[in-house]
Each structure stands twice: as C-alpha cells, then as structure tokens.
Coordinates of C-alpha atoms in Angstrom, one line a residue:
Chain A
X96 CA 74.1 113.2 253.3
X97 CA 73.4 117.1 255.1
X98 CA 70.0 118.4 252.6
X99 CA 70.0 121.5 251.9
X100 CA 68.9 125.1 253.5
X101 CA 66.4 127.0 252.5
X102 CA 68.6 129.4 250.9
X103 CA 68.9 126.4 247.6
X104 CA 73.0 127.5 248.2
X105 CA 74.6 125.4 246.1
X106 CA 77.1 124.4 248.7
X107 CA 80.3 122.5 246.6
X108 CA 81.0 119.0 247.5
X109 CA 84.1 119.0 249.5
X110 CA 82.4 121.3 252.0
X111 CA 79.0 119.4 252.2
X112 CA 81.5 115.7 252.9
X113 CA 83.5 118.0 255.6
X114 CA 79.7 118.8 257.2
X115 CA 79.0 115.0 257.2
X116 CA 82.8 114.3 258.7
X117 CA 82.2 116.3 261.9
X118 CA 78.5 115.7 262.3
X119 CA 80.1 112.4 262.4
X120 CA 82.7 113.8 265.0
X121 CA 80.6 114.8 267.4
X122 CA 78.1 112.4 266.9
X123 CA 78.8 111.2 269.9
X124 CA 78.6 114.3 272.4
X125 CA 74.9 115.0 270.2
X126 CA 73.5 111.5 271.4
X127 CA 74.5 111.9 274.6
X128 CA 72.6 115.5 274.9
X129 CA 69.8 113.8 273.4
X130 CA 70.7 110.8 276.5
X131 CA 70.9 113.6 279.1
X132 CA 67.3 115.6 278.3
X133 CA 65.1 111.6 277.9
X134 CA 66.7 111.4 281.4
X135 CA 65.7 114.4 283.1
X136 CA 62.5 114.0 281.2
X137 CA 62.2 116.7 278.7
X138 CA 58.7 115.9 277.2
X139 CA 58.2 114.9 273.6
X140 CA 56.2 118.5 273.0
X141 CA 59.4 120.6 274.0
X142 CA 61.9 118.0 271.9
X143 CA 59.8 119.0 269.2
X144 CA 59.8 122.2 269.4
X145 CA 63.9 122.6 269.6
X146 CA 62.8 121.2 266.0
X147 CA 60.6 123.0 264.4
X148 CA 62.5 126.1 265.0
X149 CA 65.1 124.1 263.9
X150 CA 63.9 123.7 260.7
X151 CA 62.5 127.7 260.7
X152 CA 64.6 129.1 261.4
X153 CA 67.3 131.3 258.9
X154 CA 69.2 132.3 261.4
X155 CA 71.5 130.2 263.6
X156 CA 71.2 132.6 266.9
X157 CA 67.5 132.3 266.7
X158 CA 68.7 128.4 267.9
X159 CA 70.7 130.0 270.1
X160 CA 68.3 131.8 271.9
X161 CA 65.5 129.4 271.8
X162 CA 67.5 127.2 274.0
X163 CA 68.8 130.4 276.5
X164 CA 64.9 130.9 276.8
X165 CA 63.5 127.6 277.6
X166 CA 66.6 127.5 280.3
X167 CA 64.8 131.3 281.5
X168 CA 61.6 129.4 281.7
X169 CA 62.5 127.4 283.6
X170 CA 61.5 127.5 287.0
X171 CA 64.1 127.8 289.8
X172 CA 65.3 124.7 292.6
X173 CA 66.7 121.8 293.9
X174 CA 66.5 120.2 291.0
X175 CA 67.1 121.8 287.4
X176 CA 64.7 121.1 284.8
X177 CA 65.7 119.5 281.3
X178 CA 67.0 122.8 280.2
X179 CA 68.2 124.5 282.1
X180 CA 70.3 121.5 283.1
X181 CA 71.6 121.1 280.0
X182 CA 71.3 124.8 277.9
X183 CA 75.2 125.3 278.9
X184 CA 76.3 121.6 277.2
X185 CA 74.1 122.0 274.1
X186 CA 75.7 125.8 274.1
X187 CA 78.9 124.6 274.1
X188 CA 78.6 121.7 271.2
X189 CA 76.2 125.1 268.6
X190 CA 79.7 127.3 269.7
X191 CA 81.8 124.2 268.1
X192 CA 79.1 124.0 265.1
X193 CA 79.5 128.3 264.2
X194 CA 83.3 127.9 264.3
X195 CA 83.7 124.9 261.6
X196 CA 81.0 126.8 259.8
X197 CA 83.3 129.9 260.2
X198 CA 86.5 127.6 259.2
X199 CA 85.0 126.6 255.9
X200 CA 83.2 129.6 255.4
X201 CA 86.2 131.6 255.2
X202 CA 85.5 135.4 254.3
X203 CA 82.1 134.5 252.0
X204 CA 79.6 135.5 254.9
X205 CA 76.7 133.8 252.2
X206 CA 78.9 130.5 252.8
X207 CA 79.2 130.5 256.7
X208 CA 75.4 131.0 257.2
X209 CA 74.4 128.7 254.8
X210 CA 76.7 125.9 257.6
X211 CA 75.6 126.4 260.1
X212 CA 72.0 126.0 259.3
X213 CA 73.6 122.8 257.5
X214 CA 75.4 121.1 260.5
X215 CA 73.3 122.7 263.4
X216 CA 70.0 120.7 261.5
X217 CA 72.6 117.7 261.4
X218 CA 73.1 118.1 265.3
X219 CA 69.1 118.4 265.7
X220 CA 68.8 115.3 264.1
X221 CA 70.5 113.3 265.9
X222 CA 69.4 115.0 269.6
X223 CA 66.7 114.0 268.8
X224 CA 67.1 110.6 267.5
X225 CA 68.8 109.1 270.5
X226 CA 66.8 111.4 273.0
X227 CA 63.0 109.5 271.2
X228 CA 65.3 106.5 270.9
X229 CA 65.7 107.0 274.8
X230 CA 62.2 107.5 275.3
X231 CA 61.0 104.1 273.6
X232 CA 64.0 102.1 275.6
X233 CA 61.3 103.9 278.9
X234 CA 58.5 101.8 278.1
Chain B
X57 CA 77.6 148.8 247.5
X58 CA 74.7 150.9 249.3
X59 CA 74.0 150.6 252.3
X60 CA 70.5 149.0 251.4
X61 CA 72.4 146.9 249.4
X62 CA 74.3 145.6 252.3
X63 CA 71.0 145.7 254.3
X64 CA 69.8 142.8 251.8
X65 CA 73.6 141.1 251.9
X66 CA 74.2 138.1 253.6
X67 CA 77.1 140.5 255.5
X68 CA 74.3 141.8 257.2
X69 CA 72.8 138.8 257.9
X70 CA 76.5 137.5 259.4
X71 CA 76.2 140.6 260.7
X72 CA 73.0 140.1 262.4
X73 CA 73.7 136.9 263.9
X74 CA 77.4 137.3 265.5
X75 CA 78.4 140.3 266.1
X76 CA 75.6 142.1 267.5
X77 CA 74.8 138.6 269.1
X78 CA 78.2 139.2 270.7
X79 CA 77.5 142.9 271.5
X80 CA 74.6 142.7 273.2
X81 CA 75.7 139.1 275.5
X82 CA 78.8 141.9 275.8
X83 CA 76.2 144.1 277.6
X84 CA 74.0 141.3 279.6
X85 CA 78.1 140.8 280.4
X86 CA 78.9 144.2 282.4
X87 CA 74.9 144.5 283.5
X88 CA 75.7 141.8 285.7
X89 CA 78.8 143.0 286.2
X90 CA 77.7 146.2 287.7
X91 CA 75.0 144.8 289.2
X92 CA 77.0 141.3 290.9
X93 CA 74.3 140.8 293.7
X94 CA 71.3 139.4 292.0
X95 CA 68.8 140.2 295.1
X96 CA 69.8 143.9 292.8
X97 CA 69.1 143.0 289.2
X98 CA 66.1 143.9 287.5
X99 CA 64.3 141.0 287.9
X100 CA 62.5 139.0 284.7
X101 CA 59.4 141.3 284.0
X102 CA 61.3 144.1 283.3
X103 CA 62.5 142.1 280.2
X104 CA 58.7 141.4 278.7
X105 CA 58.1 145.4 278.1
X106 CA 60.8 145.6 275.7
X107 CA 59.8 143.7 272.4
X108 CA 56.6 144.7 273.1
X109 CA 57.8 148.4 272.5
X110 CA 59.5 147.6 269.6
X111 CA 57.4 146.3 268.0
X112 CA 54.3 149.1 268.3
X113 CA 56.6 152.0 268.5
X114 CA 60.2 150.9 266.6
X115 CA 63.5 152.7 268.6
X116 CA 61.7 156.2 270.2
X117 CA 59.6 153.8 271.6
X118 CA 62.3 152.1 273.2
X119 CA 63.8 155.1 274.1
X120 CA 61.0 157.1 275.5
X121 CA 60.4 154.2 277.9
X122 CA 64.3 153.4 279.1
X123 CA 64.0 157.3 279.6
X124 CA 60.7 157.5 281.7
X125 CA 61.7 154.1 283.4
X126 CA 65.1 156.3 284.6
X127 CA 64.2 158.8 285.4
X128 CA 60.8 158.1 287.6
X129 CA 60.5 154.1 288.5
X130 CA 59.9 153.8 291.5
X131 CA 62.5 151.1 292.3
X132 CA 66.7 151.6 291.9
X133 CA 66.9 148.6 291.1
X134 CA 64.3 148.9 288.1
X135 CA 65.5 153.0 287.7
X136 CA 69.5 150.6 287.1
X137 CA 67.6 148.9 284.1
X138 CA 66.7 151.5 282.3
X139 CA 69.5 153.2 282.8
X140 CA 71.2 151.0 281.4
X141 CA 68.9 150.6 278.7
X142 CA 68.8 153.6 277.1
X143 CA 72.4 153.7 277.0
X144 CA 73.2 150.7 274.4
X145 CA 70.3 153.1 272.3
X146 CA 71.5 156.6 272.9
X147 CA 75.5 155.9 273.9
X148 CA 78.0 155.6 271.8
X149 CA 80.8 155.7 274.1
X150 CA 81.0 152.1 274.8
X151 CA 81.8 149.6 273.2
X152 CA 78.4 147.2 273.4
X153 CA 75.6 149.6 273.1
X154 CA 73.4 149.4 269.6
X155 CA 74.6 153.1 268.4
X156 CA 78.2 152.4 268.1
X157 CA 78.1 149.1 267.0
X158 CA 75.8 150.1 264.5
X159 CA 78.2 153.8 263.2
X160 CA 81.0 151.0 264.1
X161 CA 79.7 149.6 260.7
X162 CA 78.7 151.7 258.3
X163 CA 82.1 153.9 259.1
X164 CA 84.3 150.7 258.4
X165 CA 81.7 150.1 255.1
X166 CA 84.3 152.4 253.1
X167 CA 82.5 151.7 249.4
X168 CA 79.0 152.9 250.6
X169 CA 81.1 156.5 250.2
X170 CA 82.9 155.8 247.6
X171 CA 81.8 158.3 244.7
X172 CA 80.9 160.9 247.2
X173 CA 82.1 164.3 248.1
X174 CA 83.0 164.6 251.4
X175 CA 80.0 166.6 252.9
X176 CA 77.8 163.7 251.7
X177 CA 79.6 161.4 253.7
X178 CA 78.3 162.7 256.8
X179 CA 74.8 163.0 255.9
X180 CA 74.7 159.1 254.2
X181 CA 77.0 157.8 257.8
X182 CA 73.7 158.9 258.9
X183 CA 70.7 158.0 257.3
X184 CA 72.9 154.2 256.6
X185 CA 73.5 154.3 261.1
X186 CA 69.9 154.8 261.8
X187 CA 68.7 152.4 259.0
X188 CA 70.8 150.0 260.2
X189 CA 69.5 150.6 263.7
X190 CA 66.3 150.4 262.5
X191 CA 66.6 146.3 261.3
X192 CA 68.8 145.5 263.9
X193 CA 67.0 146.6 267.1
X194 CA 64.3 143.9 267.8
X195 CA 67.4 140.9 266.8
X196 CA 69.9 142.8 269.3
X197 CA 67.0 143.1 272.2
X198 CA 66.5 139.4 270.8
X199 CA 70.3 138.1 272.1
X200 CA 69.8 140.6 275.4
X201 CA 67.3 139.9 276.9
X202 CA 67.6 135.1 275.6
X203 CA 71.4 136.0 277.3
X204 CA 70.0 138.1 280.4
X205 CA 67.1 135.0 281.2
X206 CA 69.7 132.2 280.0
X207 CA 72.7 133.8 282.6
X208 CA 69.8 134.0 285.4
X209 CA 69.0 131.0 285.4
X210 CA 72.0 130.0 285.7
X211 CA 73.4 130.8 288.9

C-alpha cells in the first residue's frame, strides 16, 4: 500500500487503489532502470542521493531537476556515465507518472501534487530495490 | 481570493511544479535553437552565477548581472547568453519569459479583482505580478539551469 505523503492529505481509497495498480503496471520498467543503473556502475551513494531527494522533497519537479543535474555533471566521453546514459529513460517514466497524477487529480491541484509524490516515491522504491538486488548478484 | 492566498495555495505549488517548468524548458529550447552550434553556447560555468545572485540579491541582482554581462562581457557567446537571461526577466513579448508567465497567471485570476474598481485593478495586478515573480524566480531558474545542463549532456 502506498504510504501518505508529507502533505498529510487524506487521499480517497479509490485513488490510492489506482495508484497501486499503476505502480504494478510500471514495475517492469522501473525494475529495468534499476538493473541498468547497477550495470552502468552507479554508486550506492548516488542511489541513496536519489532516494533522499525523493523522500524529502515536496515538489515533484525537484526530482526531475535532480536527475537532469546529475546527468549534466557527468563528464562527456566515449562511455556515458549512468546518469547520462539513463536520465532520458527515467524522465520518460516520470512523465508517465505526472500524466497519471493529472488524470487522477482532475482539476484539484492539491490532489495532483499528492498523487505525483505518492507515485514517484513508489517508483523510486522499485528502482532502488531492483538496483540493490542487481548489485548483490555481482558479489 | 487575494494574491497572498493564491501564493500560499496548492494551485500556486502546481504552477511552480509544472507551468513554470514548461516555460523554463521552452526558454532553453529557444536558446538552443537560436544557437545550434554547441561551440557557441554558454558554458555551464555561466549558469553557476545565477542561483548565487538570486539568493544574495533577488531579482534586481540578477537583472543587474544580466545587464552588465550583456553589455560588457568580452566573449560574444556570453554576451548573447546574458542578453537571453535579461529577456527572460524583463520582456513580456516572449511566451516563455518569467515576466510574461507571471503576468498571464495574475490576469487569469479574475477572483483577485472582483471587489475592486478599475483604478485599483492595475495596481493590484502589478503588485501581484511582482510578488509572484519574487517567489517564482529561484524555481524558474532551477528548472532552466537543470534543463540546460541536461540538454547539453545529451549532445
């Protein structure tokens, strides 16, 4: 079950159920991102950084900007670093999340914001879990 | 609803999260389109000054920096970049400028002006726009700088 966001908004049961169903739908994509980041040698501290910003922010776009900034900081060269290599894919998945939140929230801005954060936190948990599992298989 | 109520509302939070982000990303797209050769675009180090100046001196500080740089910077590439930043802040003609987005957002909130006579409306709109710009400025440039860094990383 998706936990509440920091806003404390009581989301209706139907919306929470739809969020859970959507997270099930995108599980495969999130899993693949986690595995890809492990394969691309993303450091544990960097994954932790992503988890920290996702859990602490109250603004969805701050997460998008974090990913863009990480990609921007990586050196250019023949082999793209993990952020450069996978930022676009992650941002595409987050675009899907944002669209879903707007569908669920309708005209209610507070509900849209709440849904965005619930969805992105669910997504980040899936990515991080998959990343850590892939990392454990390397050992 | 007053402008203060709006600036504290979920509608404004959603505006910062999405509307403002779309405008800032559009601004980056326009800048990259106007400067198609990556060799003649501002280096990432030019962007570092933006959040520092906003934090220290607010909008006027950034306007002053942009004006000085567009007039006096010795590199054509940098002059052109700061001219663009200045347009974001001061020019309402461009759909992606912070000034225009703020103006439109205030104009769309008819409920701000319900109980006012026409003479008061103009003053309230101006004050509302300036308050909105003040609060949106650091977020707009967060979106702008991150999008710029990202787009350059993907070249």
